[in-house]
Short mmCIF file of C-alpha atoms in Angstrom, two decimals:
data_model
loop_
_atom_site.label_atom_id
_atom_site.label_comp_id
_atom_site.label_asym_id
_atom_site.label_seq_id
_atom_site.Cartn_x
_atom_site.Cartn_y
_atom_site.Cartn_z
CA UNK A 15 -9.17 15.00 18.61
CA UNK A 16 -5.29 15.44 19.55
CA UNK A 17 -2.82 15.19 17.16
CA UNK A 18 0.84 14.81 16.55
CA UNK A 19 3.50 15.23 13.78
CA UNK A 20 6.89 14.45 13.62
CA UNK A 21 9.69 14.13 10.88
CA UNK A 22 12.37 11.59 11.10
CA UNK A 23 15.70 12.00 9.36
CA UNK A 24 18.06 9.41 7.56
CA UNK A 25 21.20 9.60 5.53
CA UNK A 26 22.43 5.78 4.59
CA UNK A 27 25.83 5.79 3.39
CA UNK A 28 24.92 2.55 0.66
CA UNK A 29 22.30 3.30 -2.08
CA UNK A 30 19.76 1.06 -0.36
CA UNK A 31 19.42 0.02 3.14
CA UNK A 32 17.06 -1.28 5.48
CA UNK A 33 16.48 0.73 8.76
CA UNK A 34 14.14 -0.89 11.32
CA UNK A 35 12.70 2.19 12.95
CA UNK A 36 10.50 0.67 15.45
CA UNK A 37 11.59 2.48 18.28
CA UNK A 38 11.47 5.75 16.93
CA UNK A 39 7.74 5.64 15.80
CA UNK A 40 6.98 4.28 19.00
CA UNK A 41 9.15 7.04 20.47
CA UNK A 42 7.11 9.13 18.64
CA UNK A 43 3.59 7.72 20.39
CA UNK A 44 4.78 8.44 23.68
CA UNK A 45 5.57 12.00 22.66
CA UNK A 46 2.13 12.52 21.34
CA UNK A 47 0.25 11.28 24.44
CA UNK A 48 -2.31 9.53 22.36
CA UNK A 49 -4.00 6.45 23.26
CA UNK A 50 -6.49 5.40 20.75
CA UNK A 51 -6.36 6.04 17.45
CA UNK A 52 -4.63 6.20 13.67
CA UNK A 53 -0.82 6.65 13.19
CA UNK A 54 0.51 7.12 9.41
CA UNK A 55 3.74 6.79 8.74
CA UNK A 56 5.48 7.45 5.41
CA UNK A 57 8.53 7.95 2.94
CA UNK A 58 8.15 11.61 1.92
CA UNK A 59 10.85 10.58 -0.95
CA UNK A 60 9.70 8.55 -3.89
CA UNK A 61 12.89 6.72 -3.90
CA UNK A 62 12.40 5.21 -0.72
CA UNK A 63 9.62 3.42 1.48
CA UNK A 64 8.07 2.87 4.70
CA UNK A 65 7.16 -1.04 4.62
CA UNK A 66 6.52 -3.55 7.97
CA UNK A 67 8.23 -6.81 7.76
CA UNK A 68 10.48 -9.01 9.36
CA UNK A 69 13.78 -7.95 11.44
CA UNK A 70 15.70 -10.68 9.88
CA UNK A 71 18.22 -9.93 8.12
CA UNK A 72 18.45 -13.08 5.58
CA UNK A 73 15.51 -11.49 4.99
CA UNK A 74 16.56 -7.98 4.11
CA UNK A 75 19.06 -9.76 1.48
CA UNK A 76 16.49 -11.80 0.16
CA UNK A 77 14.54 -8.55 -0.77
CA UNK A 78 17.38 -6.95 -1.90
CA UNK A 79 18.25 -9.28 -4.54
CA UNK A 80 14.53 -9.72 -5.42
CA UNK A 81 14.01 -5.86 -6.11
CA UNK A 82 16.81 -5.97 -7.77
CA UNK A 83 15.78 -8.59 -10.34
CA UNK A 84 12.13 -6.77 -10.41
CA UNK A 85 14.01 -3.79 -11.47
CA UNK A 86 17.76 -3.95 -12.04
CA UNK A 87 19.71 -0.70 -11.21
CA UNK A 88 22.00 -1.07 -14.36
CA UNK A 89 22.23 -0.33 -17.57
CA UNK A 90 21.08 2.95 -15.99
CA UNK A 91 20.46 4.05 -19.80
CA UNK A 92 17.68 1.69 -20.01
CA UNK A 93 15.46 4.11 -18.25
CA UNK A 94 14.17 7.71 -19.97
CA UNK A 95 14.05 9.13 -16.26
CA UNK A 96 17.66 8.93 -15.92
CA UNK A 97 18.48 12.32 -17.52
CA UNK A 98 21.22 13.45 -15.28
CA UNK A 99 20.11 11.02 -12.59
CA UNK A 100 20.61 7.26 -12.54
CA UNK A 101 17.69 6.59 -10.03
CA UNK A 102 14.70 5.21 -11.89
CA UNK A 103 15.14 1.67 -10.35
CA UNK A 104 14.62 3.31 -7.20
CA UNK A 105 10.83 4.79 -8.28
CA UNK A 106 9.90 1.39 -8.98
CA UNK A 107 11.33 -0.40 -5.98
CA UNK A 108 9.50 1.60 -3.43
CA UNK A 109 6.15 1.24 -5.50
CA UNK A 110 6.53 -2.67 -5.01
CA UNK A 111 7.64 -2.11 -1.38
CA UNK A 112 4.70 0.99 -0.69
CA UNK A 113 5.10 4.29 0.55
CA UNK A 114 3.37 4.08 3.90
CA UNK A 115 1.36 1.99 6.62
CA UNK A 116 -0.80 3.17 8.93
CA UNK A 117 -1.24 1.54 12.38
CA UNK A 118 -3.57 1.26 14.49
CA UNK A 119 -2.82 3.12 18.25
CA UNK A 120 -4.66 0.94 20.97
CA UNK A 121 -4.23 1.15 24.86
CA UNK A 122 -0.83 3.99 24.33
CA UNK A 123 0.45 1.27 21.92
CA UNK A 124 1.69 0.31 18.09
CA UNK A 125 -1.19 -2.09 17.81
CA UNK A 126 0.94 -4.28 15.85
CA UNK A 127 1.37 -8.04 15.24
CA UNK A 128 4.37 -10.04 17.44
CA UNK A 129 6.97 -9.91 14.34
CA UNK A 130 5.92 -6.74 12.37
CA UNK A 131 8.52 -4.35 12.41
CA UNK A 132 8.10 -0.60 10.88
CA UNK A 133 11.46 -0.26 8.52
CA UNK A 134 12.19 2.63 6.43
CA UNK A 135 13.43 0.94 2.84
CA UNK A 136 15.97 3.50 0.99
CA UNK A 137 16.41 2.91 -2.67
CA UNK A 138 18.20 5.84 -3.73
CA UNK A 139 20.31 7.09 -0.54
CA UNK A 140 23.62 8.69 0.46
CA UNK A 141 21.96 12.11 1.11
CA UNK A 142 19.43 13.47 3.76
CA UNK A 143 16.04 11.98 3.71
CA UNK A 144 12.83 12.02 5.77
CA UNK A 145 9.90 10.19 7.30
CA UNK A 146 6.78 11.63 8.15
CA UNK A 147 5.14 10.33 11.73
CA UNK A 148 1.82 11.80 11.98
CA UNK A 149 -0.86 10.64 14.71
CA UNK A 150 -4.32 11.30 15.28
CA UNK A 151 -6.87 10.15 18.22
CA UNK A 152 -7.47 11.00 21.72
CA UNK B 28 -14.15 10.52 18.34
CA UNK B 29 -15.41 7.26 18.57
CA UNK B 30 -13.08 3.88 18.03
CA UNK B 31 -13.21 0.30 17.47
CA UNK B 32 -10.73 -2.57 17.70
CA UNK B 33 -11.71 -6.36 16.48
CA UNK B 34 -9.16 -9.08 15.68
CA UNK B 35 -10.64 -12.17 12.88
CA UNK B 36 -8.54 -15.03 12.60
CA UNK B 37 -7.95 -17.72 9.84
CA UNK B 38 -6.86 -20.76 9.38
CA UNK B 39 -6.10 -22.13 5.67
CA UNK B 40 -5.84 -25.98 4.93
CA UNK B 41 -3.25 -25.02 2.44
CA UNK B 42 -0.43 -22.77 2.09
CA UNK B 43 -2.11 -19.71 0.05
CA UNK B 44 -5.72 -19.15 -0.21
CA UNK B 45 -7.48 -16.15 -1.26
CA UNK B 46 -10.36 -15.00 1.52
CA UNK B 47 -12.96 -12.95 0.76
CA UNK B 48 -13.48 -11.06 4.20
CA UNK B 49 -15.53 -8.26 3.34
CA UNK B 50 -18.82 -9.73 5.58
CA UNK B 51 -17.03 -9.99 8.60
CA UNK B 52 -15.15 -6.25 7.95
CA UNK B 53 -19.16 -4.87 7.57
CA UNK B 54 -20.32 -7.01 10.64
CA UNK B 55 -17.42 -5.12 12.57
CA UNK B 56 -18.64 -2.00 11.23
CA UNK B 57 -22.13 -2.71 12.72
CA UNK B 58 -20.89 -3.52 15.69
CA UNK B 59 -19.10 -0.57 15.96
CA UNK B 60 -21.70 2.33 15.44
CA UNK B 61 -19.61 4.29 13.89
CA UNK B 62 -20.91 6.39 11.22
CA UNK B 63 -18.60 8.31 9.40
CA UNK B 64 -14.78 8.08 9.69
CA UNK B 65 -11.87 5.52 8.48
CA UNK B 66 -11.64 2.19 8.96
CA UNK B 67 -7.82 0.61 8.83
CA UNK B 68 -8.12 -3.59 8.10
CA UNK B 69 -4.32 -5.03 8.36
CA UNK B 70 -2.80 -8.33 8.26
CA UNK B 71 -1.11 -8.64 11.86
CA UNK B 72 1.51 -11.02 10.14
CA UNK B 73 4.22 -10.95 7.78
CA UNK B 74 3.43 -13.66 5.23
CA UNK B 75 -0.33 -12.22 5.25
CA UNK B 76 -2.00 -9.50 3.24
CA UNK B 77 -5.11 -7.40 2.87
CA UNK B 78 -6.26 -6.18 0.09
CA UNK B 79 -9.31 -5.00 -2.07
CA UNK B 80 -10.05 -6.28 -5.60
CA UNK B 81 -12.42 -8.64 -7.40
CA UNK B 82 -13.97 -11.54 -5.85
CA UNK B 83 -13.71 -13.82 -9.37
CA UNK B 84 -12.10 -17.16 -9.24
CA UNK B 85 -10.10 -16.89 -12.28
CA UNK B 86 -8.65 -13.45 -11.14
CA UNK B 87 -7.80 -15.35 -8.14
CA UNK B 88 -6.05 -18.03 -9.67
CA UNK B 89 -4.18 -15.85 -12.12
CA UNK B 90 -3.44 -13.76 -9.10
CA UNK B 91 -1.88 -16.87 -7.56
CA UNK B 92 0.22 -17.99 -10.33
CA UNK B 93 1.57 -14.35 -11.30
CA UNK B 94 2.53 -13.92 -7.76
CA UNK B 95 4.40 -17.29 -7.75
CA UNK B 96 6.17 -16.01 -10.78
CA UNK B 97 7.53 -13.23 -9.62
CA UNK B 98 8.31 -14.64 -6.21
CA UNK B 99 8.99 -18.50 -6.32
CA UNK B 100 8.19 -20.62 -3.35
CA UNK B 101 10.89 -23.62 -4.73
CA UNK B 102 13.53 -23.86 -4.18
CA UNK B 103 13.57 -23.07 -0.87
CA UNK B 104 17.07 -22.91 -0.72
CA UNK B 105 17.33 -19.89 -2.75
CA UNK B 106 16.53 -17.91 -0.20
CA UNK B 107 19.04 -16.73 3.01
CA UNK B 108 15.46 -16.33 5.28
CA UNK B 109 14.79 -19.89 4.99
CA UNK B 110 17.06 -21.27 7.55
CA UNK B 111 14.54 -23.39 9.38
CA UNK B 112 11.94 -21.98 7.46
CA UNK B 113 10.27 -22.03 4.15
CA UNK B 114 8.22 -19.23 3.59
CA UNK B 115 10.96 -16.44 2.43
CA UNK B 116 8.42 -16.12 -1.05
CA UNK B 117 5.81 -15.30 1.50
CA UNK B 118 7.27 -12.30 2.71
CA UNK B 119 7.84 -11.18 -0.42
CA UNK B 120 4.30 -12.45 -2.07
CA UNK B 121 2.96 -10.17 0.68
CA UNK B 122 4.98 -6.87 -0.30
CA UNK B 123 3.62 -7.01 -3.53
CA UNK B 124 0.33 -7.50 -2.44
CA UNK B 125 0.35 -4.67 0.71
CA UNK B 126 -0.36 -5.58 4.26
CA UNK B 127 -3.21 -3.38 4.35
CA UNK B 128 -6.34 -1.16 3.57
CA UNK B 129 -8.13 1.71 4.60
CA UNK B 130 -11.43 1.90 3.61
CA UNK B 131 -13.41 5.43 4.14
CA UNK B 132 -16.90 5.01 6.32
CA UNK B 133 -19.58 7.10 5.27
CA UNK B 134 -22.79 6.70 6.52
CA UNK B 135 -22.89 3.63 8.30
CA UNK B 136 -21.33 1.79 5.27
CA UNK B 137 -17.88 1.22 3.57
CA UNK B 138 -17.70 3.41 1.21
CA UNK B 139 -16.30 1.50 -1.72
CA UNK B 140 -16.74 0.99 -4.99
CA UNK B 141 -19.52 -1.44 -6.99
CA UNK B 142 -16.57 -4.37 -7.42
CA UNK B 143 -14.90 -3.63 -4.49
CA UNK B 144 -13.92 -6.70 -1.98
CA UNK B 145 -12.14 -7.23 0.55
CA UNK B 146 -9.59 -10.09 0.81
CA UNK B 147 -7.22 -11.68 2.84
CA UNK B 148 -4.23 -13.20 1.69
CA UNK B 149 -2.70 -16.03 2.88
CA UNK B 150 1.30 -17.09 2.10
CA UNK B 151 2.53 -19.22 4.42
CA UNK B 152 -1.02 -21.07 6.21
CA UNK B 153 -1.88 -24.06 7.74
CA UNK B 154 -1.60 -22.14 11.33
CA UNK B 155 -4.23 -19.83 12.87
CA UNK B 156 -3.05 -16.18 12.12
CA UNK B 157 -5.08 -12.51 12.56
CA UNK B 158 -6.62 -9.74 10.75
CA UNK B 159 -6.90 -6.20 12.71
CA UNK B 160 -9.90 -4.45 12.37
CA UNK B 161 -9.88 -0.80 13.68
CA UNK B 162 -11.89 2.01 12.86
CA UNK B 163 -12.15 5.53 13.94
CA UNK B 164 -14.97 8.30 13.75
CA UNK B 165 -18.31 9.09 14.45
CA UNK C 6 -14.63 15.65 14.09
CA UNK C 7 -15.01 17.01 11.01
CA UNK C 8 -14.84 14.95 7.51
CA UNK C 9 -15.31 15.49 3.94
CA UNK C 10 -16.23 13.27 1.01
CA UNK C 11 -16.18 14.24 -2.70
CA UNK C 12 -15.79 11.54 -6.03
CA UNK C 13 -13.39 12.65 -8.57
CA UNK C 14 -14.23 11.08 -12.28
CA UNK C 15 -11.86 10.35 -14.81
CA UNK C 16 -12.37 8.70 -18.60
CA UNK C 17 -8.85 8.13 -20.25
CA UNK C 18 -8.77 7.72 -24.27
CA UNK C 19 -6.23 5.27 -23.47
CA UNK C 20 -6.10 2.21 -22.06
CA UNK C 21 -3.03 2.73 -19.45
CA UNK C 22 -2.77 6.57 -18.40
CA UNK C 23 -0.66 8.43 -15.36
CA UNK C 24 -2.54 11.38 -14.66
CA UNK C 25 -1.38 14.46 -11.88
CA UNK C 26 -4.40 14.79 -9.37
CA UNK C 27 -2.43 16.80 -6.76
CA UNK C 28 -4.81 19.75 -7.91
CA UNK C 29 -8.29 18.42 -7.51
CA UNK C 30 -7.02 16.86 -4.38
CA UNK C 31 -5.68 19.78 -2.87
CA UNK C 32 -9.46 21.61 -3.92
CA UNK C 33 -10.86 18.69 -1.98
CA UNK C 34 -8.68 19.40 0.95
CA UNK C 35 -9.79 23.59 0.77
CA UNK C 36 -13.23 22.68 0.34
CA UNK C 37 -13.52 20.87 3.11
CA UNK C 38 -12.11 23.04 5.53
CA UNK C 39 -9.79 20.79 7.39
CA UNK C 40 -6.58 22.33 8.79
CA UNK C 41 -5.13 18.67 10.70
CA UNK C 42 -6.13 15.30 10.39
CA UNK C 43 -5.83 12.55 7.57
CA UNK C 44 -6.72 12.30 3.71
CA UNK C 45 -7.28 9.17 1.90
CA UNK C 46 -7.74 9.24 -1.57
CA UNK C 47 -8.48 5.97 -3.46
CA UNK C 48 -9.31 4.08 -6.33
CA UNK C 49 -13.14 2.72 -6.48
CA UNK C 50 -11.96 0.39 -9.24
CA UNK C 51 -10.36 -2.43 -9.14
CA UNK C 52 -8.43 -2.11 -12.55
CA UNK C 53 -7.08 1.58 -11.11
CA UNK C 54 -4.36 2.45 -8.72
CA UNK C 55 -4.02 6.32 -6.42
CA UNK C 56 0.07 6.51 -6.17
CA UNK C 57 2.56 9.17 -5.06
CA UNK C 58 5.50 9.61 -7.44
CA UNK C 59 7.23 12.15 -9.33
CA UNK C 60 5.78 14.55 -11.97
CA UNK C 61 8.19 13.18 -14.67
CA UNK C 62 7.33 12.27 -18.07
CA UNK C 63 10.19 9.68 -18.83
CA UNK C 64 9.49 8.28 -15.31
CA UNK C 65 5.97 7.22 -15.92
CA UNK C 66 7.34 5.67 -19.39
CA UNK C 67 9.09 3.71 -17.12
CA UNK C 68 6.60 2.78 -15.36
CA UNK C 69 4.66 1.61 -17.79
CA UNK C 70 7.01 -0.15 -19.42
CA UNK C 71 7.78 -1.81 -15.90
CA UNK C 72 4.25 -2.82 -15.26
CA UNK C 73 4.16 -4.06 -18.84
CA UNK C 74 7.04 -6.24 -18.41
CA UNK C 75 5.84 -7.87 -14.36
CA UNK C 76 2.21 -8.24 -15.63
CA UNK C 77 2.01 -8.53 -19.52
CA UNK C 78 -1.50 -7.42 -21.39
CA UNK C 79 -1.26 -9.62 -24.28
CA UNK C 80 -1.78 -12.55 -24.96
CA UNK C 81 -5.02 -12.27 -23.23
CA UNK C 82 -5.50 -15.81 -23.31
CA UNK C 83 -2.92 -16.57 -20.59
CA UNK C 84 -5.38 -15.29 -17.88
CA UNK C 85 -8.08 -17.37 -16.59
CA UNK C 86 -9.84 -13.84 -15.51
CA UNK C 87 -10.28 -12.71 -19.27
CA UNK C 88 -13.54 -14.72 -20.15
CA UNK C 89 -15.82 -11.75 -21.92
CA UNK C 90 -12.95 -9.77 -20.28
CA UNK C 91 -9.25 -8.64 -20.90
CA UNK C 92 -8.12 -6.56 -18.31
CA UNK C 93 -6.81 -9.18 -15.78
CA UNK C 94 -3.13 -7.94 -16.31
CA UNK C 95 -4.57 -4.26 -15.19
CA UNK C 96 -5.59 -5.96 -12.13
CA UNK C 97 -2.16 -6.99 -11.61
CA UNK C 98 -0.94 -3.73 -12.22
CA UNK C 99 -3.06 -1.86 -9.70
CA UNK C 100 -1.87 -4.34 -7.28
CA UNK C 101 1.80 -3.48 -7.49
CA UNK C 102 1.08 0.31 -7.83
CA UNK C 103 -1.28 0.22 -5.00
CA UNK C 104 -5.01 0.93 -4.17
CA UNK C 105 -4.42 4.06 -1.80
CA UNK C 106 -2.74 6.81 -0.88
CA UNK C 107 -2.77 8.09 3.21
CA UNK C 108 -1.59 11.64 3.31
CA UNK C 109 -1.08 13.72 6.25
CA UNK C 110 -2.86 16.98 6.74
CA UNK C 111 -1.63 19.96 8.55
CA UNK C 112 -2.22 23.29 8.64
CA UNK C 113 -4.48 22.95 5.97
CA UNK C 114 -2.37 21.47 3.39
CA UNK C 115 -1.17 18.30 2.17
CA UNK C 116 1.55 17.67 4.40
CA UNK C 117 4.07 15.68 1.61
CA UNK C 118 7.57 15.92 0.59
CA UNK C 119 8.85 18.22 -2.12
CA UNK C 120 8.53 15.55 -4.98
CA UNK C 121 5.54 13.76 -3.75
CA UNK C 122 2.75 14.29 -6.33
CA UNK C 123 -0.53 12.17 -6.46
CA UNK C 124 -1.30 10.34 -9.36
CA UNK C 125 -4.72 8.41 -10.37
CA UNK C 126 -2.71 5.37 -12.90
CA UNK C 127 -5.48 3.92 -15.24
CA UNK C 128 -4.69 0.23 -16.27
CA UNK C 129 -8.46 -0.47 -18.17
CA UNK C 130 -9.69 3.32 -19.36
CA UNK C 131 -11.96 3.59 -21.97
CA UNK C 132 -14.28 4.28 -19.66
CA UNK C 133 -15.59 6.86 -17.14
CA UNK C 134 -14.16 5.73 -13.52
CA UNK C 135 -13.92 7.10 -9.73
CA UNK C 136 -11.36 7.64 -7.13
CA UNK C 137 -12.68 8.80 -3.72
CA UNK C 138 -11.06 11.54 -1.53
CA UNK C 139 -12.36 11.33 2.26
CA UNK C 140 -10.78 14.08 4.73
CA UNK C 141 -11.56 13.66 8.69
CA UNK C 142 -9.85 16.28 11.24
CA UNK C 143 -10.76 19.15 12.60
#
């Protein structure tokens, strides 16, 4: 069994953004030399997700503004986490959005439907974050 | 290390339908001879899902309406994604629901619970779309 | 390859519960002698979630207020699910929090981010329930 581990890094200068980071994870593959196998990818912030969706970015509004009605940023006093922090909104929209996917590695390659896309979902940004690549097979 | 890789397809008559896919995910096991180890089952598209819960009509119905609360299909206009499209809810529908699982393997069987099933999820059907199968071990 | 399996068991006196199972997990993770490879860790219920979040008391308040609001307990009668039953809304719950958890493992530890703790979330307790923890590396 071979296996690989990288950390990606991200600082978005807006609270939330949508990063598609396709080409790093598959930058990532190639590194690792492994052709068959399991590759996990993941948020290791819990204000912020790893999700596969569209590259569309009508899309990445619509989302927005849909979190954002799930669970509103403001009045930040109407959650008990924000105690010196104003990021509870955040918690909850990377639990709707998920933490991680895991793909399957077939032939060198993202085994990976024609529009899925691997993005990186911040909910809480505007400071250093990072993204666990970690690959296992042969 | 032993690995497998099978795509199923679907085709719903109607926009959302609620598949219970669990024979063909243990027929792929089978096939596979693999007898300890993980087994990933994604949706390869973006309006899809896979998931695990209970294989009861009324769940699946109150499933169904909940998620059409949260995420309304109409109107269509509400949404920036639907510019020659209609399926922006279906994208979302599908975040809340999770594009995938991964389901342990543990002698020969999945290893999941009594009540356990395994579904897929359709939000935007009436066109042939894919499952991945893939499963790594033993 | 190697791999690991163990059940974990858990009976809340409450219906809805957050509980911390970093520790048992990481026991899991010792026991089995893994140093690098890939842990899964999931609910066997359908009415249970395995999430990564913070370790903070007014967060999970939030939470479950959250949860409360998207997918509402009472009145039971609004679910088609709840014949001889009233736990459809924890079904809905689970579904946003997730199933599953896929964590990284490296050099014999859990390879997560500062804040990432693991969390077994009860939405139908009452009862004695499982969450599975399978390991496969080397």
């Amino acid at each position: 069994m071979k296996s690989f581990r990288k950390e990606l890094w991200f600082s978005t200068p807006t609270r939330r953004a949508y990063i598609n980071i396709t080409p790093q994870v598959e930058q990532c593959l190639v590194e690792s030399g492994i052709n068959d196998g399991l590759l996990l990818c993941n948020a290791m912030h819990i204000t912020a997700s790893v999700f596969i969706n569209d590259d569309e970015a009508g899309l990445h509004q619509d989302l927005d503004a849909w979190l954002e009605k799930l669970a509103p940023h403001a009045p930040v006093s109407q959650y008990r986490h924000n105690v010196g922090e104003d990021n509870a909104d955040g918690h909850m929209k990377r639990s709707v959005m998920g933490r991680e996917v895991v793909v399957a590695v077939t032939k060198g390659k993202l085994d990976v439907g024609p529009w899925e896309q691997i993005f990186y979902g911040e909910f809480d940004g505007r400071r250093k974050k990072k993204v666990l690549v970690k690959i296992i097979g042969e």
